[in-house]
Short mmCIF file of N, CA and C in Angstrom, two decimals:
data_model
loop_
_atom_site.label_atom_id
_atom_site.label_comp_id
_atom_site.label_asym_id
_atom_site.label_seq_id
_atom_site.Cartn_x
_atom_site.Cartn_y
_atom_site.Cartn_z
N MET C 16 0.83 -1.19 0.00
CA MET C 16 0.00 0.00 0.00
C MET C 16 0.87 1.25 0.00
N LYS C 17 2.02 1.21 0.69
CA LYS C 17 2.91 2.36 0.71
C LYS C 17 3.43 2.68 -0.69
N LYS C 18 3.68 1.64 -1.49
CA LYS C 18 4.14 1.87 -2.85
C LYS C 18 3.06 2.55 -3.67
N ILE C 19 1.82 2.17 -3.45
CA ILE C 19 0.71 2.79 -4.17
C ILE C 19 0.58 4.25 -3.77
N LEU C 20 0.71 4.54 -2.48
CA LEU C 20 0.62 5.92 -2.02
C LEU C 20 1.76 6.76 -2.58
N PHE C 21 2.97 6.18 -2.60
CA PHE C 21 4.09 6.90 -3.19
C PHE C 21 3.83 7.19 -4.65
N LEU C 22 3.24 6.22 -5.34
CA LEU C 22 2.90 6.40 -6.74
C LEU C 22 1.99 7.61 -6.92
N PHE C 23 1.00 7.74 -6.06
CA PHE C 23 0.09 8.87 -6.17
C PHE C 23 0.76 10.18 -5.82
N ILE C 24 1.62 10.18 -4.84
CA ILE C 24 2.33 11.40 -4.49
C ILE C 24 3.20 11.84 -5.66
N ALA C 25 3.97 10.92 -6.18
CA ALA C 25 4.88 11.26 -7.27
C ALA C 25 4.12 11.65 -8.53
N ALA C 26 3.10 10.90 -8.87
CA ALA C 26 2.34 11.20 -10.08
C ALA C 26 1.61 12.53 -9.95
N SER C 27 1.07 12.79 -8.79
CA SER C 27 0.32 14.03 -8.59
C SER C 27 1.24 15.24 -8.56
N ALA C 28 2.47 15.05 -8.16
CA ALA C 28 3.41 16.16 -8.20
C ALA C 28 3.67 16.58 -9.64
N ILE C 29 3.61 15.64 -10.54
CA ILE C 29 3.84 15.91 -11.94
C ILE C 29 2.54 16.28 -12.64
N LEU C 30 1.47 15.74 -12.15
CA LEU C 30 0.21 15.84 -12.85
C LEU C 30 -0.81 16.71 -12.15
N PHE C 31 -1.64 17.26 -12.91
CA PHE C 31 -2.90 17.78 -12.42
C PHE C 31 -3.91 17.10 -13.32
N ALA C 32 -4.74 16.34 -12.73
CA ALA C 32 -5.71 15.63 -13.55
C ALA C 32 -7.08 15.90 -13.04
N SER C 33 -8.03 15.73 -13.94
CA SER C 33 -9.40 15.86 -13.53
C SER C 33 -10.25 15.05 -14.48
N CYS C 34 -11.19 14.38 -13.91
CA CYS C 34 -12.08 13.56 -14.71
C CYS C 34 -13.30 13.26 -13.87
N GLY C 35 -14.28 12.62 -14.46
CA GLY C 35 -15.52 12.32 -13.78
C GLY C 35 -16.61 13.13 -14.42
N SER C 36 -17.81 13.06 -13.86
CA SER C 36 -18.89 13.87 -14.39
C SER C 36 -19.95 14.06 -13.36
N ASP C 37 -20.66 15.13 -13.52
CA ASP C 37 -21.81 15.43 -12.69
C ASP C 37 -22.70 16.33 -13.51
N ASP C 38 -23.64 15.74 -14.24
CA ASP C 38 -24.48 16.48 -15.15
C ASP C 38 -25.40 17.46 -14.45
N LYS C 39 -25.62 17.31 -13.15
CA LYS C 39 -26.53 18.17 -12.43
C LYS C 39 -25.92 19.50 -12.03
N LYS C 40 -24.61 19.60 -12.02
CA LYS C 40 -23.95 20.84 -11.60
C LYS C 40 -24.01 21.87 -12.72
N GLU C 41 -24.15 23.13 -12.33
CA GLU C 41 -24.09 24.22 -13.29
C GLU C 41 -22.64 24.56 -13.55
N ASP C 42 -22.39 25.26 -14.68
CA ASP C 42 -21.03 25.70 -14.97
C ASP C 42 -20.55 26.61 -13.86
N PRO C 43 -19.29 26.46 -13.42
CA PRO C 43 -18.77 27.35 -12.39
C PRO C 43 -18.64 28.77 -12.94
N PRO C 44 -18.83 29.77 -12.11
CA PRO C 44 -18.69 31.14 -12.61
C PRO C 44 -17.25 31.43 -13.00
N VAL C 45 -17.08 32.01 -14.19
CA VAL C 45 -15.74 32.28 -14.70
C VAL C 45 -14.98 33.22 -13.77
N SER C 46 -15.65 34.21 -13.20
CA SER C 46 -14.96 35.19 -12.37
C SER C 46 -14.31 34.54 -11.16
N SER C 47 -14.87 33.46 -10.64
CA SER C 47 -14.29 32.83 -9.45
C SER C 47 -13.02 32.06 -9.77
N THR C 48 -12.76 31.79 -11.04
CA THR C 48 -11.58 31.02 -11.42
C THR C 48 -10.34 31.90 -11.54
N GLN C 49 -10.52 33.18 -11.82
CA GLN C 49 -9.39 34.09 -12.02
C GLN C 49 -8.49 34.12 -10.79
N GLY C 50 -7.18 34.19 -11.01
CA GLY C 50 -6.23 34.29 -9.92
C GLY C 50 -5.35 33.06 -9.80
N LYS C 51 -4.72 32.92 -8.63
CA LYS C 51 -3.79 31.82 -8.36
C LYS C 51 -4.46 30.80 -7.45
N TRP C 52 -4.31 29.53 -7.82
CA TRP C 52 -4.91 28.42 -7.07
C TRP C 52 -3.82 27.45 -6.66
N GLU C 53 -3.74 27.18 -5.38
CA GLU C 53 -2.72 26.31 -4.81
C GLU C 53 -3.30 24.92 -4.53
N PRO C 54 -2.68 23.85 -5.06
CA PRO C 54 -3.16 22.51 -4.72
C PRO C 54 -2.87 22.20 -3.25
N THR C 55 -3.85 21.61 -2.56
CA THR C 55 -3.68 21.36 -1.12
C THR C 55 -3.69 19.89 -0.76
N THR C 56 -4.64 19.13 -1.29
CA THR C 56 -4.71 17.71 -0.95
C THR C 56 -5.01 16.86 -2.18
N ILE C 57 -4.64 15.59 -2.06
CA ILE C 57 -4.91 14.59 -3.09
C ILE C 57 -5.61 13.45 -2.36
N GLN C 58 -6.76 13.04 -2.89
CA GLN C 58 -7.49 11.95 -2.25
C GLN C 58 -7.74 10.84 -3.25
N LEU C 59 -7.42 9.63 -2.86
CA LEU C 59 -7.69 8.45 -3.66
C LEU C 59 -9.01 7.85 -3.17
N VAL C 60 -9.93 7.65 -4.10
CA VAL C 60 -11.24 7.12 -3.76
C VAL C 60 -11.50 5.88 -4.59
N LYS C 61 -11.88 4.81 -3.93
CA LYS C 61 -12.32 3.59 -4.62
C LYS C 61 -13.47 3.05 -3.76
N ILE C 62 -14.66 3.31 -4.16
CA ILE C 62 -15.90 3.07 -3.43
C ILE C 62 -16.01 4.06 -2.28
N ALA C 63 -15.04 4.09 -1.40
CA ALA C 63 -14.97 5.06 -0.29
C ALA C 63 -13.58 5.67 -0.33
N PRO C 64 -13.39 6.84 0.29
CA PRO C 64 -12.03 7.41 0.31
C PRO C 64 -11.05 6.42 0.94
N LEU C 65 -9.95 6.16 0.23
CA LEU C 65 -8.93 5.25 0.72
C LEU C 65 -7.84 6.00 1.47
N TYR C 66 -7.48 7.16 0.95
CA TYR C 66 -6.35 7.86 1.54
C TYR C 66 -6.38 9.31 1.08
N THR C 67 -6.09 10.22 1.99
CA THR C 67 -5.94 11.63 1.66
C THR C 67 -4.57 12.06 2.12
N LEU C 68 -3.83 12.75 1.25
CA LEU C 68 -2.52 13.23 1.61
C LEU C 68 -2.35 14.67 1.18
N ASP C 69 -1.46 15.37 1.83
CA ASP C 69 -1.15 16.73 1.44
C ASP C 69 -0.46 16.71 0.08
N TYR C 70 -0.75 17.72 -0.72
CA TYR C 70 -0.08 17.86 -2.00
C TYR C 70 1.43 17.99 -1.75
N PRO C 71 2.26 17.29 -2.50
CA PRO C 71 3.71 17.29 -2.23
C PRO C 71 4.45 18.50 -2.81
N HIS C 72 4.27 19.66 -2.18
CA HIS C 72 5.05 20.83 -2.57
C HIS C 72 6.51 20.56 -2.22
N THR C 73 7.44 21.13 -2.98
CA THR C 73 8.86 20.98 -2.69
C THR C 73 9.17 21.71 -1.40
N GLU C 74 9.77 20.99 -0.45
CA GLU C 74 10.05 21.55 0.87
C GLU C 74 10.97 22.78 0.77
N SER C 75 10.68 23.79 1.56
CA SER C 75 11.44 25.04 1.65
C SER C 75 11.35 25.90 0.39
N CYS C 76 10.39 25.62 -0.48
CA CYS C 76 10.20 26.41 -1.70
C CYS C 76 8.81 27.04 -1.65
N PRO C 77 8.58 28.06 -2.46
CA PRO C 77 7.20 28.56 -2.58
C PRO C 77 6.31 27.41 -3.07
N LYS C 78 5.05 27.48 -2.74
CA LYS C 78 4.13 26.41 -3.12
C LYS C 78 3.77 26.50 -4.60
N ASP C 79 3.57 25.32 -5.23
CA ASP C 79 3.14 25.25 -6.61
C ASP C 79 1.76 25.88 -6.73
N TYR C 80 1.42 26.34 -7.95
CA TYR C 80 0.10 26.93 -8.14
C TYR C 80 -0.27 27.00 -9.61
N LEU C 81 -1.57 27.10 -9.84
CA LEU C 81 -2.13 27.38 -11.16
C LEU C 81 -2.45 28.87 -11.18
N GLU C 82 -2.05 29.55 -12.24
CA GLU C 82 -2.45 30.95 -12.39
C GLU C 82 -3.26 31.06 -13.67
N PHE C 83 -4.52 31.44 -13.49
CA PHE C 83 -5.40 31.57 -14.64
C PHE C 83 -5.05 32.83 -15.40
N THR C 84 -4.69 32.64 -16.67
CA THR C 84 -4.28 33.73 -17.53
C THR C 84 -5.42 34.25 -18.39
N ALA C 85 -6.48 33.48 -18.49
CA ALA C 85 -7.68 33.85 -19.24
C ALA C 85 -8.85 33.16 -18.54
N ALA C 86 -10.03 33.41 -19.02
CA ALA C 86 -11.22 32.87 -18.37
C ALA C 86 -11.22 31.35 -18.31
N SER C 87 -10.58 30.68 -19.25
CA SER C 87 -10.68 29.22 -19.27
C SER C 87 -9.34 28.49 -19.37
N SER C 88 -8.23 29.18 -19.17
CA SER C 88 -6.94 28.49 -19.24
C SER C 88 -5.99 29.01 -18.17
N ALA C 89 -4.96 28.22 -17.88
CA ALA C 89 -4.02 28.60 -16.82
C ALA C 89 -2.63 28.05 -17.11
N VAL C 90 -1.66 28.64 -16.43
CA VAL C 90 -0.27 28.17 -16.45
C VAL C 90 -0.01 27.56 -15.08
N PHE C 91 0.67 26.41 -15.06
CA PHE C 91 1.02 25.76 -13.81
C PHE C 91 2.47 26.08 -13.50
N PHE C 92 2.73 26.53 -12.27
CA PHE C 92 4.07 26.85 -11.81
C PHE C 92 4.49 25.80 -10.80
N ARG C 93 5.53 25.03 -11.13
CA ARG C 93 6.04 23.94 -10.29
C ARG C 93 7.42 24.32 -9.79
N HIS C 94 7.60 24.32 -8.48
CA HIS C 94 8.90 24.61 -7.86
C HIS C 94 9.60 23.28 -7.60
N GLU C 95 10.80 23.13 -8.15
CA GLU C 95 11.49 21.85 -8.10
C GLU C 95 12.93 22.01 -7.60
N THR C 96 13.48 20.95 -7.16
CA THR C 96 14.86 20.81 -6.69
C THR C 96 15.13 21.65 -5.45
N ALA C 97 16.27 21.45 -4.87
CA ALA C 97 16.64 22.14 -3.62
C ALA C 97 16.76 23.65 -3.80
N ASN C 98 17.08 24.11 -5.03
CA ASN C 98 17.19 25.55 -5.25
C ASN C 98 15.90 26.15 -5.81
N CYS C 99 14.79 25.42 -5.71
CA CYS C 99 13.45 25.93 -6.04
C CYS C 99 13.30 26.43 -7.47
N THR C 100 13.92 25.75 -8.41
CA THR C 100 13.78 26.10 -9.81
C THR C 100 12.30 26.06 -10.20
N VAL C 101 11.83 27.08 -10.90
CA VAL C 101 10.43 27.14 -11.30
C VAL C 101 10.31 26.66 -12.74
N THR C 102 9.44 25.70 -12.95
CA THR C 102 9.11 25.24 -14.29
C THR C 102 7.68 25.68 -14.57
N GLU C 103 7.48 26.34 -15.71
CA GLU C 103 6.15 26.79 -16.10
C GLU C 103 5.60 25.84 -17.15
N TYR C 104 4.36 25.42 -16.94
CA TYR C 104 3.66 24.57 -17.90
C TYR C 104 2.53 25.38 -18.50
N ALA C 105 2.79 25.97 -19.68
CA ALA C 105 1.77 26.76 -20.38
C ALA C 105 0.67 25.84 -20.89
N ASN C 106 -0.52 26.36 -21.00
CA ASN C 106 -1.68 25.60 -21.47
C ASN C 106 -1.85 24.30 -20.70
N ALA C 107 -1.52 24.33 -19.42
CA ALA C 107 -1.61 23.14 -18.59
C ALA C 107 -3.04 22.84 -18.19
N PHE C 108 -3.93 23.79 -18.36
CA PHE C 108 -5.30 23.65 -17.87
C PHE C 108 -6.21 24.39 -18.82
N GLN C 109 -7.17 23.69 -19.39
CA GLN C 109 -8.19 24.30 -20.24
C GLN C 109 -9.54 23.94 -19.65
N GLN C 110 -10.41 24.93 -19.52
CA GLN C 110 -11.71 24.70 -18.89
C GLN C 110 -12.82 25.15 -19.81
N SER C 111 -13.86 24.34 -19.89
CA SER C 111 -15.07 24.68 -20.60
C SER C 111 -16.21 24.24 -19.70
N GLY C 112 -16.80 25.18 -18.99
CA GLY C 112 -17.82 24.83 -18.01
C GLY C 112 -17.16 24.03 -16.90
N ASN C 113 -17.72 22.87 -16.58
CA ASN C 113 -17.14 22.00 -15.56
C ASN C 113 -16.09 21.06 -16.13
N ASN C 114 -16.00 20.96 -17.45
CA ASN C 114 -15.05 20.05 -18.07
C ASN C 114 -13.66 20.67 -18.08
N VAL C 115 -12.67 19.84 -17.76
CA VAL C 115 -11.29 20.28 -17.69
C VAL C 115 -10.45 19.38 -18.58
N SER C 116 -9.52 19.99 -19.28
CA SER C 116 -8.58 19.26 -20.11
C SER C 116 -7.18 19.72 -19.73
N LEU C 117 -6.32 18.75 -19.45
CA LEU C 117 -4.95 19.06 -19.05
C LEU C 117 -3.98 18.43 -20.02
N ASN C 118 -2.90 19.16 -20.29
CA ASN C 118 -1.81 18.62 -21.10
C ASN C 118 -0.61 18.55 -20.17
N VAL C 119 -0.31 17.35 -19.71
CA VAL C 119 0.76 17.15 -18.75
C VAL C 119 1.84 16.29 -19.38
N LEU C 120 3.00 16.88 -19.59
CA LEU C 120 4.13 16.18 -20.19
C LEU C 120 3.74 15.47 -21.49
N GLY C 121 2.85 16.11 -22.26
CA GLY C 121 2.41 15.53 -23.53
C GLY C 121 1.27 14.55 -23.42
N TYR C 122 0.77 14.29 -22.24
CA TYR C 122 -0.35 13.38 -22.04
C TYR C 122 -1.62 14.18 -21.82
N GLN C 123 -2.67 13.82 -22.52
CA GLN C 123 -3.96 14.50 -22.40
C GLN C 123 -4.80 13.84 -21.31
N ILE C 124 -5.26 14.64 -20.36
CA ILE C 124 -6.09 14.14 -19.27
C ILE C 124 -7.34 15.01 -19.21
N ASN C 125 -8.50 14.37 -19.22
CA ASN C 125 -9.77 15.10 -19.19
C ASN C 125 -10.49 14.82 -17.89
N GLY C 126 -11.31 15.77 -17.46
CA GLY C 126 -12.03 15.56 -16.21
C GLY C 126 -13.09 16.59 -15.93
N THR C 127 -13.44 16.72 -14.66
CA THR C 127 -14.55 17.55 -14.23
C THR C 127 -14.24 18.28 -12.93
N ILE C 128 -14.66 19.53 -12.86
CA ILE C 128 -14.64 20.26 -11.60
C ILE C 128 -15.90 19.82 -10.87
N THR C 129 -15.75 19.21 -9.71
CA THR C 129 -16.90 18.69 -8.97
C THR C 129 -17.41 19.64 -7.90
N ALA C 130 -16.60 20.60 -7.48
CA ALA C 130 -17.02 21.60 -6.49
C ALA C 130 -16.18 22.85 -6.69
N GLN C 131 -16.83 24.01 -6.59
CA GLN C 131 -16.09 25.26 -6.73
C GLN C 131 -16.82 26.38 -6.02
N THR C 132 -16.06 27.13 -5.24
CA THR C 132 -16.54 28.36 -4.62
C THR C 132 -15.56 29.46 -5.00
N GLU C 133 -15.72 30.64 -4.43
CA GLU C 133 -14.80 31.73 -4.69
C GLU C 133 -13.39 31.43 -4.17
N THR C 134 -13.27 30.53 -3.18
CA THR C 134 -11.97 30.28 -2.54
C THR C 134 -11.49 28.83 -2.58
N SER C 135 -12.30 27.92 -3.10
CA SER C 135 -11.87 26.52 -3.17
C SER C 135 -12.38 25.87 -4.44
N MET C 136 -11.66 24.84 -4.88
CA MET C 136 -12.03 24.11 -6.08
C MET C 136 -11.61 22.67 -5.91
N GLU C 137 -12.42 21.75 -6.41
CA GLU C 137 -12.12 20.32 -6.34
C GLU C 137 -12.26 19.74 -7.73
N ILE C 138 -11.22 19.02 -8.16
CA ILE C 138 -11.21 18.41 -9.49
C ILE C 138 -11.10 16.91 -9.30
N GLN C 139 -11.97 16.19 -9.98
CA GLN C 139 -11.98 14.74 -9.85
C GLN C 139 -11.63 14.10 -11.19
N SER C 140 -10.82 13.04 -11.12
CA SER C 140 -10.41 12.33 -12.33
C SER C 140 -10.43 10.83 -12.10
N ASP C 141 -10.64 10.12 -13.15
CA ASP C 141 -10.56 8.67 -13.10
C ASP C 141 -9.09 8.28 -13.11
N ILE C 142 -8.72 7.33 -12.28
CA ILE C 142 -7.32 6.92 -12.19
C ILE C 142 -6.79 6.43 -13.54
N SER C 143 -7.66 5.93 -14.40
CA SER C 143 -7.22 5.44 -15.70
C SER C 143 -6.58 6.54 -16.54
N ALA C 144 -6.93 7.80 -16.28
CA ALA C 144 -6.31 8.90 -17.00
C ALA C 144 -4.82 9.02 -16.69
N TYR C 145 -4.42 8.54 -15.53
CA TYR C 145 -3.02 8.61 -15.11
C TYR C 145 -2.16 7.46 -15.62
N ILE C 146 -2.76 6.37 -16.02
CA ILE C 146 -2.02 5.15 -16.33
C ILE C 146 -0.90 5.35 -17.36
N PRO C 147 -1.14 6.00 -18.51
CA PRO C 147 -0.04 6.15 -19.47
C PRO C 147 1.16 6.92 -18.90
N ILE C 148 0.90 7.97 -18.15
CA ILE C 148 2.01 8.75 -17.61
C ILE C 148 2.70 8.02 -16.46
N ILE C 149 1.96 7.26 -15.67
CA ILE C 149 2.57 6.47 -14.60
C ILE C 149 3.49 5.40 -15.20
N LYS C 150 3.01 4.75 -16.25
CA LYS C 150 3.83 3.73 -16.91
C LYS C 150 5.11 4.34 -17.47
N ALA C 151 5.02 5.54 -18.03
CA ALA C 151 6.19 6.18 -18.62
C ALA C 151 7.14 6.73 -17.56
N GLN C 152 6.61 7.35 -16.53
CA GLN C 152 7.44 8.01 -15.53
C GLN C 152 7.86 7.10 -14.38
N PHE C 153 7.02 6.11 -14.07
CA PHE C 153 7.26 5.24 -12.92
C PHE C 153 7.01 3.78 -13.30
N PRO C 154 7.78 3.21 -14.23
CA PRO C 154 7.52 1.85 -14.70
C PRO C 154 7.59 0.80 -13.59
N GLU C 155 8.31 1.07 -12.52
CA GLU C 155 8.42 0.12 -11.42
C GLU C 155 7.08 -0.09 -10.69
N TYR C 156 6.11 0.81 -10.91
CA TYR C 156 4.81 0.69 -10.25
C TYR C 156 3.73 0.11 -11.15
N GLU C 157 4.07 -0.24 -12.38
CA GLU C 157 3.09 -0.75 -13.32
C GLU C 157 2.35 -1.97 -12.78
N GLN C 158 3.02 -2.82 -12.03
CA GLN C 158 2.40 -4.03 -11.49
C GLN C 158 1.28 -3.73 -10.49
N TYR C 159 1.25 -2.52 -9.92
CA TYR C 159 0.24 -2.17 -8.93
C TYR C 159 -0.98 -1.46 -9.52
N LEU C 160 -0.92 -1.11 -10.79
CA LEU C 160 -1.99 -0.34 -11.39
C LEU C 160 -3.33 -1.07 -11.41
N SER C 161 -3.33 -2.37 -11.52
CA SER C 161 -4.60 -3.10 -11.54
C SER C 161 -5.35 -2.96 -10.22
N LEU C 162 -4.64 -2.75 -9.12
CA LEU C 162 -5.28 -2.55 -7.82
C LEU C 162 -6.08 -1.25 -7.76
N LEU C 163 -5.70 -0.30 -8.59
CA LEU C 163 -6.33 1.01 -8.58
C LEU C 163 -7.49 1.14 -9.56
N GLU C 164 -7.67 0.12 -10.40
CA GLU C 164 -8.70 0.15 -11.43
C GLU C 164 -10.06 0.53 -10.84
N GLY C 165 -10.73 1.47 -11.49
CA GLY C 165 -12.04 1.91 -11.03
C GLY C 165 -12.00 3.01 -9.99
N GLY C 166 -10.81 3.40 -9.57
CA GLY C 166 -10.68 4.46 -8.57
C GLY C 166 -10.67 5.84 -9.19
N THR C 167 -10.80 6.83 -8.35
CA THR C 167 -10.72 8.22 -8.78
C THR C 167 -9.70 8.97 -7.93
N VAL C 168 -9.26 10.08 -8.47
CA VAL C 168 -8.36 10.97 -7.77
C VAL C 168 -9.08 12.30 -7.62
N LYS C 169 -9.10 12.81 -6.40
CA LYS C 169 -9.73 14.10 -6.12
C LYS C 169 -8.64 15.06 -5.68
N LEU C 170 -8.44 16.12 -6.46
CA LEU C 170 -7.41 17.11 -6.17
C LEU C 170 -8.11 18.38 -5.70
N SER C 171 -7.71 18.88 -4.53
CA SER C 171 -8.32 20.08 -3.96
C SER C 171 -7.38 21.26 -4.04
N PHE C 172 -7.94 22.44 -4.32
CA PHE C 172 -7.21 23.69 -4.43
C PHE C 172 -7.82 24.75 -3.52
N VAL C 173 -7.01 25.71 -3.11
CA VAL C 173 -7.51 26.92 -2.45
C VAL C 173 -6.96 28.11 -3.22
N LYS C 174 -7.75 29.18 -3.23
CA LYS C 174 -7.34 30.39 -3.92
C LYS C 174 -6.35 31.14 -3.05
N LYS C 175 -5.23 31.56 -3.64
CA LYS C 175 -4.18 32.29 -2.91
C LYS C 175 -4.55 33.75 -2.79
#
């Protein structure tokens, strides 16, 4: 189980994913998306929540964040290494209503915003969206992927 949790920590540090659906929700207001959004927690759900962990920001560095540059897109700022090098991922997040599309390291991940207020946002994705990038970035964990089948990942953000 620890290997699976490490897999999620490592994958989520690289990824922002969102998937799922909720046809009953209205489109989130565009004005509430503007600004900087900091990822706070990652939750693995399979029937019931299995595990919630803090988002793995690089220790002693500014926290990673999404900065919305337009009504429906954002740049992701990732602080890496001991000297806090910033890597910018342009077009990392595209939003159309509740639907979200992410381009992470060349992998397309689609999903849904499941909850949003002026100060918090929750994005849910099917774990299957992560499989290609996990296989490429963390091949040693490929044997554990079948255990996660049918699960979802819930990523929570707060507005900075």
